[in-house]
């Protein structure tokens, strides 16, 4: 039986769908594609299960201020709901050399990887 999706899974799926419907040069919600990706897409899942963006903030958080991960319980996905075995980067979704905003190919591979890891 498939488990119901968690809030972080819905957020990730929505961000990926939005990006896939736009061309590479489009601005998204008033931001460059790269900025949108850095804020809204997963870069890492920390040891407590909080899904972090490229700035090591919970998904959707865009600030230079420190944040307490415990304040973002809605963005937690327990390890038993994730499949890191399909990801060559372990708990990280990409390295700086294959960031999804660098090329269309990197983006396609990232989307495939994230959909498998997060069961989207």
mmCIF file of N, CA and C in Angstrom:
data_model
loop_
_atom_site.group_PDB
_atom_site.id
_atom_site.type_symbol
_atom_site.label_atom_id
_atom_site.label_comp_id
_atom_site.label_asym_id
_atom_site.label_seq_id
_atom_site.Cartn_x
_atom_site.Cartn_y
_atom_site.Cartn_z
ATOM 1 N N UNK A 1 0.840 -1.184 0.000
ATOM 2 C CA UNK A 1 0.000 0.000 0.000
ATOM 3 C C UNK A 1 0.887 1.250 0.000
ATOM 4 N N UNK A 2 0.584 2.176 -0.857
ATOM 5 C CA UNK A 2 1.333 3.419 -0.928
ATOM 6 C C UNK A 2 0.967 4.317 0.244
ATOM 7 N N UNK A 3 1.992 4.904 0.860
ATOM 8 C CA UNK A 3 1.757 5.816 1.984
ATOM 9 C C UNK A 3 1.352 7.182 1.454
ATOM 10 N N UNK A 4 0.528 7.912 2.224
ATOM 11 C CA UNK A 4 0.170 9.267 1.781
ATOM 12 C C UNK A 4 1.412 10.158 1.701
ATOM 13 N N UNK A 5 1.382 11.080 0.771
ATOM 14 C CA UNK A 5 2.506 11.997 0.603
ATOM 15 C C UNK A 5 2.576 12.972 1.778
ATOM 16 N N UNK A 6 3.788 13.347 2.129
ATOM 17 C CA UNK A 6 4.040 14.323 3.182
ATOM 18 C C UNK A 6 4.133 15.723 2.569
ATOM 19 N N UNK A 7 3.953 16.802 3.372
ATOM 20 C CA UNK A 7 3.998 18.162 2.817
ATOM 21 C C UNK A 7 5.258 18.452 1.987
ATOM 22 N N UNK A 8 6.407 18.003 2.441
ATOM 23 C CA UNK A 8 7.641 18.270 1.688
ATOM 24 C C UNK A 8 7.602 17.589 0.327
ATOM 25 N N UNK A 9 7.009 16.405 0.241
ATOM 26 C CA UNK A 9 6.919 15.719 -1.042
ATOM 27 C C UNK A 9 6.029 16.491 -2.012
ATOM 28 N N UNK A 10 4.918 17.028 -1.512
ATOM 29 C CA UNK A 10 4.050 17.843 -2.373
ATOM 30 C C UNK A 10 4.773 19.097 -2.856
ATOM 31 N N UNK A 11 5.536 19.733 -1.958
ATOM 32 C CA UNK A 11 6.256 20.953 -2.334
ATOM 33 C C UNK A 11 7.297 20.659 -3.413
ATOM 34 N N UNK A 12 8.045 19.578 -3.247
ATOM 35 C CA UNK A 12 9.064 19.208 -4.223
ATOM 36 C C UNK A 12 8.420 18.898 -5.568
ATOM 37 N N UNK A 13 7.372 18.091 -5.556
ATOM 38 C CA UNK A 13 6.689 17.723 -6.802
ATOM 39 C C UNK A 13 6.146 18.959 -7.511
ATOM 40 N N UNK A 14 5.557 19.880 -6.765
ATOM 41 C CA UNK A 14 5.019 21.102 -7.365
ATOM 42 C C UNK A 14 6.104 21.964 -7.990
ATOM 43 N N UNK A 15 7.232 22.102 -7.304
ATOM 44 C CA UNK A 15 8.338 22.902 -7.833
ATOM 45 C C UNK A 15 8.902 22.263 -9.101
ATOM 46 N N UNK A 16 9.064 20.940 -9.096
ATOM 47 C CA UNK A 16 9.569 20.255 -10.297
ATOM 48 C C UNK A 16 8.610 20.409 -11.464
ATOM 49 N N UNK A 17 7.317 20.240 -11.198
ATOM 50 C CA UNK A 17 6.322 20.383 -12.267
ATOM 51 C C UNK A 17 6.344 21.785 -12.856
ATOM 52 N N UNK A 18 6.421 22.788 -12.000
ATOM 53 C CA UNK A 18 6.473 24.169 -12.469
ATOM 54 C C UNK A 18 7.705 24.399 -13.355
ATOM 55 N N UNK A 19 8.846 23.906 -12.924
ATOM 56 C CA UNK A 19 10.076 24.082 -13.695
ATOM 57 C C UNK A 19 10.011 23.362 -15.036
ATOM 58 N N UNK A 20 9.423 22.188 -15.060
ATOM 59 C CA UNK A 20 9.370 21.427 -16.300
ATOM 60 C C UNK A 20 8.435 22.064 -17.325
ATOM 61 N N UNK A 21 7.517 22.908 -16.881
ATOM 62 C CA UNK A 21 6.589 23.564 -17.799
ATOM 63 C C UNK A 21 7.136 24.882 -18.342
ATOM 64 N N UNK A 22 8.266 25.328 -17.837
ATOM 65 C CA UNK A 22 8.854 26.604 -18.253
ATOM 66 C C UNK A 22 10.098 26.368 -19.086
ATOM 67 N N UNK A 23 10.384 27.312 -19.999
ATOM 68 C CA UNK A 23 11.633 27.188 -20.734
ATOM 69 C C UNK A 23 12.802 27.623 -19.878
ATOM 70 N N UNK A 24 13.971 27.259 -20.341
ATOM 71 C CA UNK A 24 15.176 27.420 -19.530
ATOM 72 C C UNK A 24 15.437 28.864 -19.106
ATOM 73 N N UNK A 25 15.115 29.864 -19.936
ATOM 74 C CA UNK A 25 15.418 31.245 -19.600
ATOM 75 C C UNK A 25 14.320 31.976 -18.839
ATOM 76 N N UNK A 26 13.180 31.327 -18.635
ATOM 77 C CA UNK A 26 12.048 31.990 -17.983
ATOM 78 C C UNK A 26 12.338 32.347 -16.529
ATOM 79 N N UNK A 27 11.739 33.463 -16.101
ATOM 80 C CA UNK A 27 11.750 33.813 -14.680
ATOM 81 C C UNK A 27 10.574 33.087 -14.041
ATOM 82 N N UNK A 28 10.757 32.687 -12.798
ATOM 83 C CA UNK A 28 9.721 31.925 -12.100
ATOM 84 C C UNK A 28 9.407 32.652 -10.809
ATOM 85 N N UNK A 29 8.154 33.031 -10.646
ATOM 86 C CA UNK A 29 7.702 33.766 -9.471
ATOM 87 C C UNK A 29 8.631 34.962 -9.223
ATOM 88 N N UNK A 30 8.994 35.658 -10.301
ATOM 89 C CA UNK A 30 9.814 36.857 -10.190
ATOM 90 C C UNK A 30 11.288 36.609 -9.924
ATOM 91 N N UNK A 31 11.717 35.365 -9.958
ATOM 92 C CA UNK A 31 13.118 35.040 -9.668
ATOM 93 C C UNK A 31 13.743 34.352 -10.872
ATOM 94 N N UNK A 32 15.073 34.400 -10.930
ATOM 95 C CA UNK A 32 15.742 33.628 -11.970
ATOM 96 C C UNK A 32 15.502 32.147 -11.702
ATOM 97 N N UNK A 33 15.631 31.370 -12.732
ATOM 98 C CA UNK A 33 15.453 29.917 -12.603
ATOM 99 C C UNK A 33 16.424 29.349 -11.558
ATOM 100 N N UNK A 34 17.672 29.801 -11.596
ATOM 101 C CA UNK A 34 18.654 29.296 -10.632
ATOM 102 C C UNK A 34 18.250 29.645 -9.198
ATOM 103 N N UNK A 35 17.850 30.878 -8.955
ATOM 104 C CA UNK A 35 17.454 31.270 -7.600
ATOM 105 C C UNK A 35 16.269 30.442 -7.132
ATOM 106 N N UNK A 36 15.275 30.272 -7.994
ATOM 107 C CA UNK A 36 14.116 29.457 -7.650
ATOM 108 C C UNK A 36 14.546 28.043 -7.264
ATOM 109 N N UNK A 37 15.419 27.446 -8.071
ATOM 110 C CA UNK A 37 15.887 26.083 -7.799
ATOM 111 C C UNK A 37 16.655 26.017 -6.481
ATOM 112 N N UNK A 38 17.511 26.983 -6.233
ATOM 113 C CA UNK A 38 18.314 26.977 -4.999
ATOM 114 C C UNK A 38 17.437 27.027 -3.749
ATOM 115 N N UNK A 39 16.290 27.705 -3.843
ATOM 116 C CA UNK A 39 15.418 27.882 -2.685
ATOM 117 C C UNK A 39 14.388 26.757 -2.557
ATOM 118 N N UNK A 40 13.820 26.341 -3.671
ATOM 119 C CA UNK A 40 12.648 25.462 -3.637
ATOM 120 C C UNK A 40 12.927 23.977 -3.835
ATOM 121 N N UNK A 41 14.117 23.625 -4.301
ATOM 122 C CA UNK A 41 14.399 22.213 -4.568
ATOM 123 C C UNK A 41 15.366 21.630 -3.548
ATOM 124 N N UNK A 42 15.245 20.334 -3.296
ATOM 125 C CA UNK A 42 16.119 19.703 -2.304
ATOM 126 C C UNK A 42 17.563 19.582 -2.772
ATOM 127 N N UNK A 43 18.454 19.919 -1.864
ATOM 128 C CA UNK A 43 19.885 19.714 -2.055
ATOM 129 C C UNK A 43 20.352 18.570 -1.166
ATOM 130 N N UNK A 44 19.813 18.500 0.038
ATOM 131 C CA UNK A 44 20.263 17.510 1.010
ATOM 132 C C UNK A 44 19.111 17.173 1.954
ATOM 133 N N UNK A 45 19.169 15.970 2.494
ATOM 134 C CA UNK A 45 18.299 15.598 3.606
ATOM 135 C C UNK A 45 19.223 15.428 4.799
ATOM 136 N N UNK A 46 19.011 16.245 5.834
ATOM 137 C CA UNK A 46 19.920 16.150 6.980
ATOM 138 C C UNK A 46 19.579 14.905 7.808
ATOM 139 N N UNK A 47 20.394 14.618 8.805
ATOM 140 C CA UNK A 47 20.232 13.386 9.586
ATOM 141 C C UNK A 47 18.913 13.303 10.340
ATOM 142 N N UNK A 48 18.269 14.450 10.589
ATOM 143 C CA UNK A 48 16.972 14.427 11.275
ATOM 144 C C UNK A 48 15.811 14.324 10.291
ATOM 145 N N UNK A 49 16.106 14.304 8.992
ATOM 146 C CA UNK A 49 15.073 14.154 7.974
ATOM 147 C C UNK A 49 14.549 15.446 7.401
ATOM 148 N N UNK A 50 15.094 16.593 7.827
ATOM 149 C CA UNK A 50 14.660 17.876 7.259
ATOM 150 C C UNK A 50 15.244 18.002 5.851
ATOM 151 N N UNK A 51 14.390 18.331 4.904
ATOM 152 C CA UNK A 51 14.822 18.500 3.519
ATOM 153 C C UNK A 51 15.325 19.934 3.362
ATOM 154 N N UNK A 52 16.593 20.049 2.957
ATOM 155 C CA UNK A 52 17.253 21.358 2.882
ATOM 156 C C UNK A 52 17.486 21.788 1.442
ATOM 157 N N UNK A 53 17.429 23.095 1.226
ATOM 158 C CA UNK A 53 17.743 23.641 -0.088
ATOM 159 C C UNK A 53 19.257 23.866 -0.212
ATOM 160 N N UNK A 54 19.712 24.458 -1.303
ATOM 161 C CA UNK A 54 21.147 24.619 -1.543
ATOM 162 C C UNK A 54 21.805 25.543 -0.537
ATOM 163 N N UNK A 55 21.032 26.393 0.109
ATOM 164 C CA UNK A 55 21.573 27.293 1.125
ATOM 165 C C UNK A 55 21.499 26.691 2.529
ATOM 166 N N UNK A 56 21.256 25.395 2.596
ATOM 167 C CA UNK A 56 21.142 24.661 3.869
ATOM 168 C C UNK A 56 20.031 25.215 4.758
ATOM 169 N N UNK A 57 18.960 25.664 4.114
ATOM 170 C CA UNK A 57 17.750 26.093 4.819
ATOM 171 C C UNK A 57 16.631 25.126 4.427
ATOM 172 N N UNK A 58 15.602 24.997 5.255
ATOM 173 C CA UNK A 58 14.460 24.170 4.840
ATOM 174 C C UNK A 58 13.883 24.683 3.519
ATOM 175 N N UNK A 59 13.286 23.782 2.759
ATOM 176 C CA UNK A 59 12.741 24.157 1.455
ATOM 177 C C UNK A 59 11.882 25.404 1.555
ATOM 178 N N UNK A 60 12.077 26.313 0.620
ATOM 179 C CA UNK A 60 11.286 27.528 0.554
ATOM 180 C C UNK A 60 11.790 28.673 1.407
ATOM 181 N N UNK A 61 12.744 28.416 2.274
ATOM 182 C CA UNK A 61 13.258 29.461 3.162
ATOM 183 C C UNK A 61 14.425 30.167 2.478
ATOM 184 N N UNK A 62 14.301 31.487 2.380
ATOM 185 C CA UNK A 62 15.329 32.287 1.709
ATOM 186 C C UNK A 62 15.731 33.418 2.645
ATOM 187 N N UNK A 63 16.745 33.175 3.442
ATOM 188 C CA UNK A 63 17.223 34.166 4.398
ATOM 189 C C UNK A 63 18.688 33.906 4.685
ATOM 190 N N UNK A 64 19.381 34.929 5.098
ATOM 191 C CA UNK A 64 20.764 34.753 5.543
ATOM 192 C C UNK A 64 20.808 34.448 7.040
ATOM 193 N N UNK A 65 19.686 34.662 7.708
ATOM 194 C CA UNK A 65 19.615 34.396 9.149
ATOM 195 C C UNK A 65 19.701 32.906 9.427
ATOM 196 N N UNK A 66 20.175 32.576 10.608
ATOM 197 C CA UNK A 66 20.178 31.175 11.027
ATOM 198 C C UNK A 66 18.745 30.736 11.270
ATOM 199 N N UNK A 67 18.472 29.503 10.964
ATOM 200 C CA UNK A 67 17.158 28.944 11.252
ATOM 201 C C UNK A 67 17.338 27.689 12.092
ATOM 202 N N UNK A 68 16.347 27.415 12.891
ATOM 203 C CA UNK A 68 16.361 26.191 13.710
ATOM 204 C C UNK A 68 15.546 25.133 12.972
ATOM 205 N N UNK A 69 16.203 24.065 12.572
ATOM 206 C CA UNK A 69 15.524 23.022 11.812
ATOM 207 C C UNK A 69 14.330 22.462 12.570
ATOM 208 N N UNK A 70 14.387 22.440 13.893
ATOM 209 C CA UNK A 70 13.280 21.880 14.677
ATOM 210 C C UNK A 70 11.996 22.687 14.480
ATOM 211 N N UNK A 71 12.106 23.920 13.996
ATOM 212 C CA UNK A 71 10.924 24.735 13.740
ATOM 213 C C UNK A 71 10.251 24.380 12.417
ATOM 214 N N UNK A 72 10.831 23.433 11.675
ATOM 215 C CA UNK A 72 10.321 23.081 10.353
ATOM 216 C C UNK A 72 9.950 21.599 10.276
ATOM 217 N N UNK A 73 9.218 21.160 11.258
ATOM 218 C CA UNK A 73 8.810 19.751 11.315
ATOM 219 C C UNK A 73 8.004 19.291 10.121
ATOM 220 N N UNK A 74 7.292 20.209 9.447
ATOM 221 C CA UNK A 74 6.511 19.829 8.263
ATOM 222 C C UNK A 74 7.386 19.426 7.093
ATOM 223 N N UNK A 75 8.660 19.812 7.142
ATOM 224 C CA UNK A 75 9.555 19.483 6.032
ATOM 225 C C UNK A 75 10.386 18.247 6.316
ATOM 226 N N UNK A 76 10.020 17.495 7.331
ATOM 227 C CA UNK A 76 10.738 16.264 7.661
ATOM 228 C C UNK A 76 10.164 15.104 6.847
ATOM 229 N N UNK A 77 11.074 14.317 6.289
ATOM 230 C CA UNK A 77 10.691 13.052 5.655
ATOM 231 C C UNK A 77 11.565 11.981 6.295
ATOM 232 N N UNK A 78 10.960 11.053 7.019
ATOM 233 C CA UNK A 78 11.753 10.003 7.672
ATOM 234 C C UNK A 78 12.508 9.152 6.655
ATOM 235 N N UNK A 79 13.664 8.656 7.060
ATOM 236 C CA UNK A 79 14.500 7.844 6.164
ATOM 237 C C UNK A 79 13.757 6.655 5.575
ATOM 238 N N UNK A 80 12.826 6.071 6.321
ATOM 239 C CA UNK A 80 12.122 4.898 5.791
ATOM 240 C C UNK A 80 11.170 5.264 4.651
ATOM 241 N N UNK A 81 11.001 6.563 4.379
ATOM 242 C CA UNK A 81 10.175 7.025 3.263
ATOM 243 C C UNK A 81 11.029 7.479 2.087
ATOM 244 N N UNK A 82 12.352 7.335 2.201
ATOM 245 C CA UNK A 82 13.291 7.781 1.171
ATOM 246 C C UNK A 82 14.099 6.595 0.670
ATOM 247 N N UNK A 83 14.530 6.651 -0.571
ATOM 248 C CA UNK A 83 15.343 5.576 -1.132
ATOM 249 C C UNK A 83 16.674 6.145 -1.620
ATOM 250 N N UNK A 84 17.635 6.240 -0.702
ATOM 251 C CA UNK A 84 18.944 6.783 -1.068
ATOM 252 C C UNK A 84 19.756 5.802 -1.906
ATOM 253 N N UNK A 85 19.337 4.540 -1.980
ATOM 254 C CA UNK A 85 20.097 3.545 -2.745
ATOM 255 C C UNK A 85 20.113 3.862 -4.238
ATOM 256 N N UNK A 86 19.164 4.664 -4.717
ATOM 257 C CA UNK A 86 19.106 5.001 -6.144
ATOM 258 C C UNK A 86 19.868 6.286 -6.447
ATOM 259 N N UNK A 87 20.575 6.819 -5.459
ATOM 260 C CA UNK A 87 21.229 8.114 -5.615
ATOM 261 C C UNK A 87 22.730 7.995 -5.408
ATOM 262 N N UNK A 88 23.490 8.312 -6.440
ATOM 263 C CA UNK A 88 24.948 8.226 -6.343
ATOM 264 C C UNK A 88 25.544 9.243 -5.375
ATOM 265 N N UNK A 89 24.779 10.255 -4.999
ATOM 266 C CA UNK A 89 25.274 11.304 -4.105
ATOM 267 C C UNK A 89 24.862 11.095 -2.647
ATOM 268 N N UNK A 90 24.269 9.963 -2.322
ATOM 269 C CA UNK A 90 23.856 9.701 -0.945
ATOM 270 C C UNK A 90 22.730 10.619 -0.505
ATOM 271 N N UNK A 91 22.927 11.336 0.598
ATOM 272 C CA UNK A 91 21.890 12.225 1.145
ATOM 273 C C UNK A 91 21.835 13.566 0.418
ATOM 274 N N UNK A 92 22.828 13.843 -0.451
ATOM 275 C CA UNK A 92 22.821 15.051 -1.274
ATOM 276 C C UNK A 92 22.212 14.703 -2.624
ATOM 277 N N UNK A 93 21.516 15.652 -3.219
ATOM 278 C CA UNK A 93 20.867 15.383 -4.496
ATOM 279 C C UNK A 93 21.743 15.753 -5.688
ATOM 280 N N UNK A 94 22.777 16.550 -5.448
ATOM 281 C CA UNK A 94 23.711 16.903 -6.522
ATOM 282 C C UNK A 94 24.976 17.473 -5.911
ATOM 283 N N UNK A 95 26.006 17.560 -6.739
ATOM 284 C CA UNK A 95 27.256 18.230 -6.380
ATOM 285 C C UNK A 95 27.299 19.558 -7.131
ATOM 286 N N UNK A 96 28.219 20.424 -6.766
ATOM 287 C CA UNK A 96 28.316 21.709 -7.458
ATOM 288 C C UNK A 96 28.591 21.543 -8.951
ATOM 289 N N UNK A 97 29.281 20.490 -9.336
ATOM 290 C CA UNK A 97 29.605 20.277 -10.740
ATOM 291 C C UNK A 97 28.457 19.775 -11.583
ATOM 292 N N UNK A 98 27.386 19.261 -10.958
ATOM 293 C CA UNK A 98 26.231 18.808 -11.732
ATOM 294 C C UNK A 98 24.929 19.420 -11.207
ATOM 295 N N UNK A 99 25.024 20.663 -10.736
ATOM 296 C CA UNK A 99 23.844 21.377 -10.237
ATOM 297 C C UNK A 99 22.786 21.451 -11.335
ATOM 298 N N UNK A 100 21.516 21.311 -10.995
ATOM 299 C CA UNK A 100 20.465 21.236 -12.012
ATOM 300 C C UNK A 100 20.276 22.509 -12.832
ATOM 301 N N UNK A 101 20.777 23.632 -12.372
ATOM 302 C CA UNK A 101 20.633 24.870 -13.148
ATOM 303 C C UNK A 101 21.754 25.066 -14.162
ATOM 304 N N UNK A 102 22.754 24.207 -14.156
ATOM 305 C CA UNK A 102 23.888 24.395 -15.073
ATOM 306 C C UNK A 102 23.556 24.030 -16.508
ATOM 307 N N UNK A 103 22.899 22.893 -16.716
ATOM 308 C CA UNK A 103 22.544 22.465 -18.076
ATOM 309 C C UNK A 103 21.200 21.744 -18.041
ATOM 310 N N UNK A 104 20.578 21.655 -19.203
ATOM 311 C CA UNK A 104 19.311 20.924 -19.307
ATOM 312 C C UNK A 104 19.519 19.447 -18.962
ATOM 313 N N UNK A 105 20.630 18.885 -19.365
ATOM 314 C CA UNK A 105 20.933 17.470 -19.058
ATOM 315 C C UNK A 105 21.051 17.261 -17.547
ATOM 316 N N UNK A 106 21.759 18.155 -16.859
ATOM 317 C CA UNK A 106 21.861 18.039 -15.396
ATOM 318 C C UNK A 106 20.481 18.130 -14.759
ATOM 319 N N UNK A 107 19.635 19.019 -15.277
ATOM 320 C CA UNK A 107 18.285 19.164 -14.736
ATOM 321 C C UNK A 107 17.487 17.879 -14.929
ATOM 322 N N UNK A 108 17.539 17.299 -16.114
ATOM 323 C CA UNK A 108 16.804 16.061 -16.385
ATOM 324 C C UNK A 108 17.251 14.934 -15.450
ATOM 325 N N UNK A 109 18.543 14.787 -15.277
ATOM 326 C CA UNK A 109 19.067 13.749 -14.383
ATOM 327 C C UNK A 109 18.660 14.019 -12.936
ATOM 328 N N UNK A 110 18.689 15.283 -12.526
ATOM 329 C CA UNK A 110 18.290 15.676 -11.178
ATOM 330 C C UNK A 110 16.817 15.322 -10.934
ATOM 331 N N UNK A 111 15.957 15.688 -11.883
ATOM 332 C CA UNK A 111 14.519 15.407 -11.735
ATOM 333 C C UNK A 111 14.295 13.913 -11.576
ATOM 334 N N UNK A 112 14.936 13.116 -12.406
ATOM 335 C CA UNK A 112 14.792 11.663 -12.313
ATOM 336 C C UNK A 112 15.261 11.165 -10.949
ATOM 337 N N UNK A 113 16.406 11.633 -10.496
ATOM 338 C CA UNK A 113 16.975 11.224 -9.212
ATOM 339 C C UNK A 113 16.045 11.598 -8.056
ATOM 340 N N UNK A 114 15.568 12.829 -8.043
ATOM 341 C CA UNK A 114 14.715 13.307 -6.955
ATOM 342 C C UNK A 114 13.389 12.553 -6.938
ATOM 343 N N UNK A 115 12.806 12.332 -8.100
ATOM 344 C CA UNK A 115 11.538 11.590 -8.156
ATOM 345 C C UNK A 115 11.696 10.181 -7.575
ATOM 346 N N UNK A 116 12.849 9.551 -7.824
ATOM 347 C CA UNK A 116 13.071 8.198 -7.285
ATOM 348 C C UNK A 116 13.372 8.228 -5.791
ATOM 349 N N UNK A 117 14.233 9.131 -5.340
ATOM 350 C CA UNK A 117 14.593 9.198 -3.930
ATOM 351 C C UNK A 117 13.378 9.528 -3.067
ATOM 352 N N UNK A 118 12.582 10.510 -3.506
ATOM 353 C CA UNK A 118 11.457 10.995 -2.721
ATOM 354 C C UNK A 118 10.137 10.318 -3.060
ATOM 355 N N UNK A 119 10.160 9.331 -3.949
ATOM 356 C CA UNK A 119 8.972 8.576 -4.328
ATOM 357 C C UNK A 119 7.852 9.506 -4.825
ATOM 358 N N UNK A 120 8.173 10.301 -5.834
ATOM 359 C CA UNK A 120 7.198 11.261 -6.367
ATOM 360 C C UNK A 120 6.584 10.748 -7.663
#
